Tab-separated table of C-alpha atoms in Angstrom:
chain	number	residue	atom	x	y	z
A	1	UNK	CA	-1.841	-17.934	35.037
A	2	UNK	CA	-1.646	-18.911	31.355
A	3	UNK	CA	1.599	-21.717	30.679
A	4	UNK	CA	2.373	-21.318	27.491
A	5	UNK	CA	5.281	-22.613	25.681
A	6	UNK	CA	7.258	-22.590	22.315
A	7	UNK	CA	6.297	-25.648	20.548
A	8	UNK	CA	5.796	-26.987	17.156
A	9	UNK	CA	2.376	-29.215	17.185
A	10	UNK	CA	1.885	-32.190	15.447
A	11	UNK	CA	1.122	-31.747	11.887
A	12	UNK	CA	3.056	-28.295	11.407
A	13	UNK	CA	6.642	-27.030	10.753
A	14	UNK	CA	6.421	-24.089	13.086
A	15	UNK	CA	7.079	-23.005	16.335
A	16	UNK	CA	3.961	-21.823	18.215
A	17	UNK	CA	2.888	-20.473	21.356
A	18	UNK	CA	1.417	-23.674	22.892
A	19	UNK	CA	-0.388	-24.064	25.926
A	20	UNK	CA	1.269	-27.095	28.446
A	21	UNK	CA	-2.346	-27.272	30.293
A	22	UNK	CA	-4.377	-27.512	27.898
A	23	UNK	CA	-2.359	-28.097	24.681
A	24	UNK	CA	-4.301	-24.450	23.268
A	25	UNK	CA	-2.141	-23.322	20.413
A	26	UNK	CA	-2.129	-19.284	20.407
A	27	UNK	CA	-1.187	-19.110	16.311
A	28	UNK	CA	0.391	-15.302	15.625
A	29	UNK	CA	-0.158	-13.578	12.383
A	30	UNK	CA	0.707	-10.534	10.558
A	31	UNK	CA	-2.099	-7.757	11.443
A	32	UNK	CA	-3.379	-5.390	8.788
A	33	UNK	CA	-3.172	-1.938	9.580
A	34	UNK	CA	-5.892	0.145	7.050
A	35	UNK	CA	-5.650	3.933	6.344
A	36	UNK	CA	-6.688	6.837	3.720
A	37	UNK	CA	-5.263	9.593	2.281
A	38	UNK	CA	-8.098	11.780	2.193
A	39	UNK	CA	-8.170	15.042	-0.257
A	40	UNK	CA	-10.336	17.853	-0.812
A	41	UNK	CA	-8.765	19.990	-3.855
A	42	UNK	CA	-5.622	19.029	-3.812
A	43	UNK	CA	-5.101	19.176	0.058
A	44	UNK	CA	-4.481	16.115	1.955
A	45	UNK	CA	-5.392	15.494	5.417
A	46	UNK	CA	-3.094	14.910	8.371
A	47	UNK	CA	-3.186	13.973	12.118
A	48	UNK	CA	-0.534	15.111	14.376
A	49	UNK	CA	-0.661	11.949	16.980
A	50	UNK	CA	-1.734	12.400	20.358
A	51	UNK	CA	-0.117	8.797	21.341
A	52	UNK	CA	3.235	6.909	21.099
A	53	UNK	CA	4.608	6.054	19.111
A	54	UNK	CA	6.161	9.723	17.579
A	55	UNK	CA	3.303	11.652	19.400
A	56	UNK	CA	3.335	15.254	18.253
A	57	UNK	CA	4.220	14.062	14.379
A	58	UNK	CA	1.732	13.978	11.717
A	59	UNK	CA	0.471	10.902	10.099
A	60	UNK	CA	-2.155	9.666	7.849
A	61	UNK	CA	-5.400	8.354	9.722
A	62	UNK	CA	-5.062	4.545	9.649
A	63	UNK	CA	-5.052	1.769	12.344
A	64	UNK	CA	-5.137	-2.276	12.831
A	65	UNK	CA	-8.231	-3.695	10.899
A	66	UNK	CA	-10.908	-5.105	13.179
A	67	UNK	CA	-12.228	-8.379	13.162
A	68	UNK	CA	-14.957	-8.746	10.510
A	69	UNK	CA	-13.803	-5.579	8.830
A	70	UNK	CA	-12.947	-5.726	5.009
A	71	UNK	CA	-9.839	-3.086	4.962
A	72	UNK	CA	-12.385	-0.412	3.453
A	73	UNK	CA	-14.586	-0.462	6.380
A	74	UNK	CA	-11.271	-0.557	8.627
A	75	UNK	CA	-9.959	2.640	6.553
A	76	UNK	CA	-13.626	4.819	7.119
A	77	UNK	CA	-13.468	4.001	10.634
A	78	UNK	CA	-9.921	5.168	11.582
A	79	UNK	CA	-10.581	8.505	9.851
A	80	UNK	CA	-13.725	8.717	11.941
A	81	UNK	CA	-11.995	8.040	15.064
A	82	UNK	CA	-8.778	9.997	14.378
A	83	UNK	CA	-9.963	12.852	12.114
A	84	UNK	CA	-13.703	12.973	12.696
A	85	UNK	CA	-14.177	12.689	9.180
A	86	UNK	CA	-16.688	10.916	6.657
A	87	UNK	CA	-15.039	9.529	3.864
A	88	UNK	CA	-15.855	7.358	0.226
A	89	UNK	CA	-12.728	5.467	-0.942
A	90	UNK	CA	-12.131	5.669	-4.541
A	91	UNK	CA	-9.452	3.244	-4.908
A	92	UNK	CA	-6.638	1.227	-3.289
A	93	UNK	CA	-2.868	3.504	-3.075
A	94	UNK	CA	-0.225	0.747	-2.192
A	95	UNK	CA	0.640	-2.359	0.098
A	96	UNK	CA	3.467	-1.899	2.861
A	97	UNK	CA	4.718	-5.052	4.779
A	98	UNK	CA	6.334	-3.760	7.900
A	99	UNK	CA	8.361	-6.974	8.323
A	100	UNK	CA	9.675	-6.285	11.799
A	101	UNK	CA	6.570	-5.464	13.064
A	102	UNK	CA	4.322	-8.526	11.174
A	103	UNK	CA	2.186	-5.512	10.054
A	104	UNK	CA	0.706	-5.105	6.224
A	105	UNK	CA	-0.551	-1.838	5.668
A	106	UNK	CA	-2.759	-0.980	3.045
A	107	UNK	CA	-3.686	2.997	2.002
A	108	UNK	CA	-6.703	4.060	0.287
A	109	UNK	CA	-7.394	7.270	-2.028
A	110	UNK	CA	-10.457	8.905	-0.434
A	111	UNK	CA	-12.818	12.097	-0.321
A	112	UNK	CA	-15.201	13.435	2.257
A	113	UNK	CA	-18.248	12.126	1.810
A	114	UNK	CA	-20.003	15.477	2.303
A	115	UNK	CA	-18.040	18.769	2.484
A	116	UNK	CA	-14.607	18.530	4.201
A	117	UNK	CA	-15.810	18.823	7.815
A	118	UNK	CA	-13.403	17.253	9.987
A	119	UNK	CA	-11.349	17.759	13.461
A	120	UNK	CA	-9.263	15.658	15.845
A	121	UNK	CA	-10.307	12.545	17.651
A	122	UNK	CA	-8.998	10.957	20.859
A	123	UNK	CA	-5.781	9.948	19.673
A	124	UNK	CA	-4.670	13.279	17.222
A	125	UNK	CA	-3.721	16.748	18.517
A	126	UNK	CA	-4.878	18.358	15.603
A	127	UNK	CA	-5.783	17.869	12.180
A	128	UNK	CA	-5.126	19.569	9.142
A	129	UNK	CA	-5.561	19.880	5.126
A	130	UNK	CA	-2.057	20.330	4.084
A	131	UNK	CA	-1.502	21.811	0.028
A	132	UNK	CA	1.660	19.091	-1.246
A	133	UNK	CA	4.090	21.631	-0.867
A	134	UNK	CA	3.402	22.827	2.432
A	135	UNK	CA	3.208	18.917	3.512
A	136	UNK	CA	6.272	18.853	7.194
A	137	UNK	CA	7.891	16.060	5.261
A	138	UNK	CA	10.387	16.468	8.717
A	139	UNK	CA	7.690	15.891	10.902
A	140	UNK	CA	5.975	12.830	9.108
A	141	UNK	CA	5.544	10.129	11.593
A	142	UNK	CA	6.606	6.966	9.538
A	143	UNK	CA	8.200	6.027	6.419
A	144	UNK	CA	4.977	4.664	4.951
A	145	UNK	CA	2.967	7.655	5.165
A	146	UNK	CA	5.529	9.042	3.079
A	147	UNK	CA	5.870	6.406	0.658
A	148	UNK	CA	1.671	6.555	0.797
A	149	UNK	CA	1.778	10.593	-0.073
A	150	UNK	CA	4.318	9.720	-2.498
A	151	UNK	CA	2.074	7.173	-4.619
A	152	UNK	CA	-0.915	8.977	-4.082
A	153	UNK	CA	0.332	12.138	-5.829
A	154	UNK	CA	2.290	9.669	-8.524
A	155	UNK	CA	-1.771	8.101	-9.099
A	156	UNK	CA	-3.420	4.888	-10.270
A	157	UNK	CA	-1.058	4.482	-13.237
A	158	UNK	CA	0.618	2.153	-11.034
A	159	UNK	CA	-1.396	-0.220	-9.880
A	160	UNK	CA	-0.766	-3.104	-12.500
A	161	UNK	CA	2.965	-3.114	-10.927
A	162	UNK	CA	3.041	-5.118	-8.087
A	163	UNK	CA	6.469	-3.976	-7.531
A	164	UNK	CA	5.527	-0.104	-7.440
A	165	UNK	CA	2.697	-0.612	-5.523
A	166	UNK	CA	3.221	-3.478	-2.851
A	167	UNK	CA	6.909	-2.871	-0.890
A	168	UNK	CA	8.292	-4.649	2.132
A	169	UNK	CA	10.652	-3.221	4.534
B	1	UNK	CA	-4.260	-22.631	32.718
B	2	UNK	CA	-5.429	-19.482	31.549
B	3	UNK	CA	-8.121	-17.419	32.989
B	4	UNK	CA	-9.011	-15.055	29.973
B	5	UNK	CA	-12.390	-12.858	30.213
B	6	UNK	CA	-13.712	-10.024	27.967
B	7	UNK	CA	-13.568	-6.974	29.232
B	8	UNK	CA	-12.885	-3.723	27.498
B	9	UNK	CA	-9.686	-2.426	28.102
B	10	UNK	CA	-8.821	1.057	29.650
B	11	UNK	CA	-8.736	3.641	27.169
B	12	UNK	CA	-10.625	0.936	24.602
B	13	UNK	CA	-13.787	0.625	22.857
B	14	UNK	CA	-14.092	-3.052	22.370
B	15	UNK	CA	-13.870	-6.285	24.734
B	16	UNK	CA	-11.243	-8.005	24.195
B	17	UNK	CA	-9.981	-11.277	25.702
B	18	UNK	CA	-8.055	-10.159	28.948
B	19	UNK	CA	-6.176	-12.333	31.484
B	20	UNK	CA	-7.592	-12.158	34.701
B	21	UNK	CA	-4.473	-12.936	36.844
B	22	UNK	CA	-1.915	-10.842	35.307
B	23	UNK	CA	-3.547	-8.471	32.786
B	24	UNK	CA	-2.398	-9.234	29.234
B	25	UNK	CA	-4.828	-8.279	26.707
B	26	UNK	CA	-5.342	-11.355	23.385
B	27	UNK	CA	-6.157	-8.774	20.736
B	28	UNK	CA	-7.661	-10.458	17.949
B	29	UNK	CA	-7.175	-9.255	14.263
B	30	UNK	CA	-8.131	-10.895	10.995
B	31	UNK	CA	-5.533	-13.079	9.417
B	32	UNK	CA	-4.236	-12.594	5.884
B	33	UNK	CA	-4.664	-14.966	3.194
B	34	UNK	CA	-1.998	-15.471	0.659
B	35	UNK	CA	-2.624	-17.452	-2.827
B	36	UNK	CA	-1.867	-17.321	-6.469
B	37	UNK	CA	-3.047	-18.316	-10.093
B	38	UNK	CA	-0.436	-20.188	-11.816
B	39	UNK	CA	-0.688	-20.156	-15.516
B	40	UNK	CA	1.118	-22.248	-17.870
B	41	UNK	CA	0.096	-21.514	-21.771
B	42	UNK	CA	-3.001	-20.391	-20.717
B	43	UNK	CA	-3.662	-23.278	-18.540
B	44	UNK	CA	-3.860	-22.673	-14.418
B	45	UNK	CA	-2.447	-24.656	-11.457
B	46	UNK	CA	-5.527	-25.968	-9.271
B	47	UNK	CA	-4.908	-28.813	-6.142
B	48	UNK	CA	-7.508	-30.972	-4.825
B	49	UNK	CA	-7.159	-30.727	-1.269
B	50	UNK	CA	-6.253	-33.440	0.892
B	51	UNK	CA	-7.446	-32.145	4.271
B	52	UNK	CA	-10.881	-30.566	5.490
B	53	UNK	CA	-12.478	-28.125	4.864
B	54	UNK	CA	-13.920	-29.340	1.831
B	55	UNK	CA	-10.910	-32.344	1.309
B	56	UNK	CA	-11.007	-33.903	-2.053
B	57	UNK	CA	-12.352	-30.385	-3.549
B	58	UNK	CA	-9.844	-27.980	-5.631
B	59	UNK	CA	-8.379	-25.305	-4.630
B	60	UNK	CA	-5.727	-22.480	-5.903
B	61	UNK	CA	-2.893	-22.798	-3.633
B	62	UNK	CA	-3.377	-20.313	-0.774
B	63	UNK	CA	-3.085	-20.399	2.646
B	64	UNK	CA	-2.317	-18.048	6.307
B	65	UNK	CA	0.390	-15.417	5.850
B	66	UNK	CA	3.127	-16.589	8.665
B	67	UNK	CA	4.851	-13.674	10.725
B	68	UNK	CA	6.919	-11.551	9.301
B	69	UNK	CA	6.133	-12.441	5.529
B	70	UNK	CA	4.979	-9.885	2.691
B	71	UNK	CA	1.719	-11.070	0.839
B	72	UNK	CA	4.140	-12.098	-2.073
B	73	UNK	CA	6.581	-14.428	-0.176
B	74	UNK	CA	3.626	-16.007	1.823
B	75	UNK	CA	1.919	-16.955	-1.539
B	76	UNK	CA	5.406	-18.286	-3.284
B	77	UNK	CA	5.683	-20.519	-0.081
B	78	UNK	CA	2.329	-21.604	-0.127
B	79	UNK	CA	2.618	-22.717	-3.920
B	80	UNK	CA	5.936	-24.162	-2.917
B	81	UNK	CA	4.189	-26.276	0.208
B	82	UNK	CA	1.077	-26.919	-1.934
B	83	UNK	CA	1.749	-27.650	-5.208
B	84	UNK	CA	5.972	-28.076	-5.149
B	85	UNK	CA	6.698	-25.574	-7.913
B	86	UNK	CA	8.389	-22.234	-7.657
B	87	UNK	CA	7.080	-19.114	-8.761
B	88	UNK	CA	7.178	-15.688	-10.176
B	89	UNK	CA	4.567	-13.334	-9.394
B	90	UNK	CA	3.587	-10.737	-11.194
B	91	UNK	CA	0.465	-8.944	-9.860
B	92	UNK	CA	-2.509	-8.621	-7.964
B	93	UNK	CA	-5.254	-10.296	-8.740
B	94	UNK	CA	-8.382	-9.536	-5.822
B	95	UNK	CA	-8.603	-8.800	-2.352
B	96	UNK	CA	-11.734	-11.087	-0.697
B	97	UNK	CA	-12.774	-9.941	3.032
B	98	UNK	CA	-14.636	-13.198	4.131
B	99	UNK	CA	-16.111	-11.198	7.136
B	100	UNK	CA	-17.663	-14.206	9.266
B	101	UNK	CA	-14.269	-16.108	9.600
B	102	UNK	CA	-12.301	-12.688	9.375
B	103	UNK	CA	-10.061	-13.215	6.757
B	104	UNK	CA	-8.784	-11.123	4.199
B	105	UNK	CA	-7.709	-13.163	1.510
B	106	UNK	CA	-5.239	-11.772	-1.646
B	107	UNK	CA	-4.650	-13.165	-4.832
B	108	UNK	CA	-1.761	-12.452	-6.886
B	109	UNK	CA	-0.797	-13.649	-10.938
B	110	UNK	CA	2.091	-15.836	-11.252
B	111	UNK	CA	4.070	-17.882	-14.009
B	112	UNK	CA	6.617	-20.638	-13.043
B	113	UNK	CA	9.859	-20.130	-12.037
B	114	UNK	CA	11.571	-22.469	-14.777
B	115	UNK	CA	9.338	-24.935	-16.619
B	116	UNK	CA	5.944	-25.946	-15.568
B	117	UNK	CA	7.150	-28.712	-12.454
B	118	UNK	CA	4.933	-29.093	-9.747
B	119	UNK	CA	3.560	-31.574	-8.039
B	120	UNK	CA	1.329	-32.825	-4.826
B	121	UNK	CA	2.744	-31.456	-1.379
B	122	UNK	CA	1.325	-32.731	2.127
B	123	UNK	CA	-2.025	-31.313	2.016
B	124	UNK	CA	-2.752	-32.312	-1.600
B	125	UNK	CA	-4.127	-35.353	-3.334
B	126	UNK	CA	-3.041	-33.846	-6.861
B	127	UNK	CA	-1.936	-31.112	-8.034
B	128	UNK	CA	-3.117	-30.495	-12.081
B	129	UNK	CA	-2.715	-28.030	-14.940
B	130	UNK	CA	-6.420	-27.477	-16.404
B	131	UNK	CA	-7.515	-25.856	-19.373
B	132	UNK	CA	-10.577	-22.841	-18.639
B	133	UNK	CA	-12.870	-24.843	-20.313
B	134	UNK	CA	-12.004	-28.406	-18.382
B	135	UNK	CA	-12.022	-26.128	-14.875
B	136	UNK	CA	-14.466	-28.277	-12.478
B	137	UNK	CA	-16.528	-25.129	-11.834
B	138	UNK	CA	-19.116	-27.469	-9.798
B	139	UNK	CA	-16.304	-28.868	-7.617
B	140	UNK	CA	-14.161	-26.080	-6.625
B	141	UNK	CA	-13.769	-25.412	-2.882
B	142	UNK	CA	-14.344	-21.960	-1.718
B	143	UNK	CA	-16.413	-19.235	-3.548
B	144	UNK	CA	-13.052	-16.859	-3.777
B	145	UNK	CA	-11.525	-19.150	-5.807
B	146	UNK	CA	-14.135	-18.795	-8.499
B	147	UNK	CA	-14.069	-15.137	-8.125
B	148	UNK	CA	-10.370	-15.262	-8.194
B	149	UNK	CA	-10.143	-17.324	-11.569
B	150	UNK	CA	-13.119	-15.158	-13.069
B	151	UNK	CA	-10.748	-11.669	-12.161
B	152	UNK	CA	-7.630	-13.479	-13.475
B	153	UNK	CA	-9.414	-14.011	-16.774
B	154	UNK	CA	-10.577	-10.697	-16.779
B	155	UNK	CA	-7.338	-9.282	-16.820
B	156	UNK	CA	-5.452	-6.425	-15.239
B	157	UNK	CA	-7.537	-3.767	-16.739
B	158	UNK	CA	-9.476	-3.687	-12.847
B	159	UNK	CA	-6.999	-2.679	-10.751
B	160	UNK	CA	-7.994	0.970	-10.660
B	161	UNK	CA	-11.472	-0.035	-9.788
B	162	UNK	CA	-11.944	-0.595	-5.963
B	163	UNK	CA	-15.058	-2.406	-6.139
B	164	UNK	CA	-14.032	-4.708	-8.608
B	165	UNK	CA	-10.987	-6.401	-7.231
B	166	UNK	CA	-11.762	-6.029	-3.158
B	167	UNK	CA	-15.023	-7.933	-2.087
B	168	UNK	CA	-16.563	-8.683	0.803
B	169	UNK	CA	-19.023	-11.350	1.811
């Protein structure tokens, strides 16, 4: 069984999870979570979510960056495993610090990289190309996906404001 | 002491470090990377480090985002620790995905606070306002810090363009 205990070790100004065997020191940091907003004229694509949290609302394809990943590669991947899509990213939408949950999100603009073939993976009920106006703003599973749809339609204009672009919560 | 293995979790596609007595699954996620350029009448903020890697090299002031910080605060406080000033940000500068140590490192523009103060904090030898052309190119620490000095020169103008401000190596 692992002992581990709150601790700050020599040298910092932290507490960490330290371990009293074998003085391991288990440092915990803020996880990216990557994600697209993929269109195909005008429509975006949604997943209604197969999982907790807020299974059975619809979200935009995006999950916690593996290691090695570079957020692009992190951003393809979850839209192949959610909406069994292909997809070329054309340019970062915004930054979202989840503070609570130690989680940075980042959302990229995207296409399919051939026509729009796609359908839903292991963890989506269905997926969907929504026209803006016929987007279930009710049933949108968190507040960055809308705050992601929001910037996305708004465009690249932005990007040279940090504070319109990057937003912590 | 702890008895971790990897295994691929139920319901997984990866191994993953998991505790053979009671379960608990280590995920492991790339850590963020929080820094800044600090400019001063066209001159920028560098610190030659005082611990390894490459000690006695210079360095912007960067370091791991802590839990529950925003990109932003984590590269104020690292300026702060660093190099003792306080700081204004006031954009992004580059995104860097070192892949093999599975960091994603981000750069943001930033101006001081009040006047130009600053000084050395722990893990500095000196910290030192240089002119572009007096920049010790051949003794700077880490190959993002080149790249970020090169995009901070280079303006805001490529903040629309994915594959000029995100890089991966």
């Amino acid at each position: 069984m692992s002992h581990f205990s709150r601790k700050i070790p020599k040298g910092d100004s932290r507490e960490r999870e330290v371990c009293e065997d074998c003085g391991y020191i288990a440092y915990e940091n803020p996880k990216i979570v990557a994600g697209a907003v993929v269109s195909h004229e005008g429509q975006i694509l949604l997943c209604r979510r197969a999982i907790e949290p807020r299974s059975g609302f619809w979200t935009l394809p995006a999950g916690y960056l593996e290691l090695h990943e570079q957020p692009e590669e992190g951003a393809r991947r979850e839209v192949r495993e959610e909406a069994c899509a292909e997809v070329v990213l054309e340019g970062l939408i915004g930054i979202y610090t989840v503070s609570r949950l130690s989680q940075v999100q980042m959302f990229f603009r995207a296409r399919f990289a051939g026509g729009p073939a796609f359908g839903a993976g292991e963890e989506t009920l269905e997926a969907r190309l929504f026209a803006w106006e016929d987007i279930p703003w009710a049933e949108i599973a968190f507040p960055s996906v809308t705050w992601t749809l929001e910037l996305w339609r708004a465009g690249l204009d932005g990007m040279t404001d940090l504070a319109r672009f990057s937003k912590k919560v």
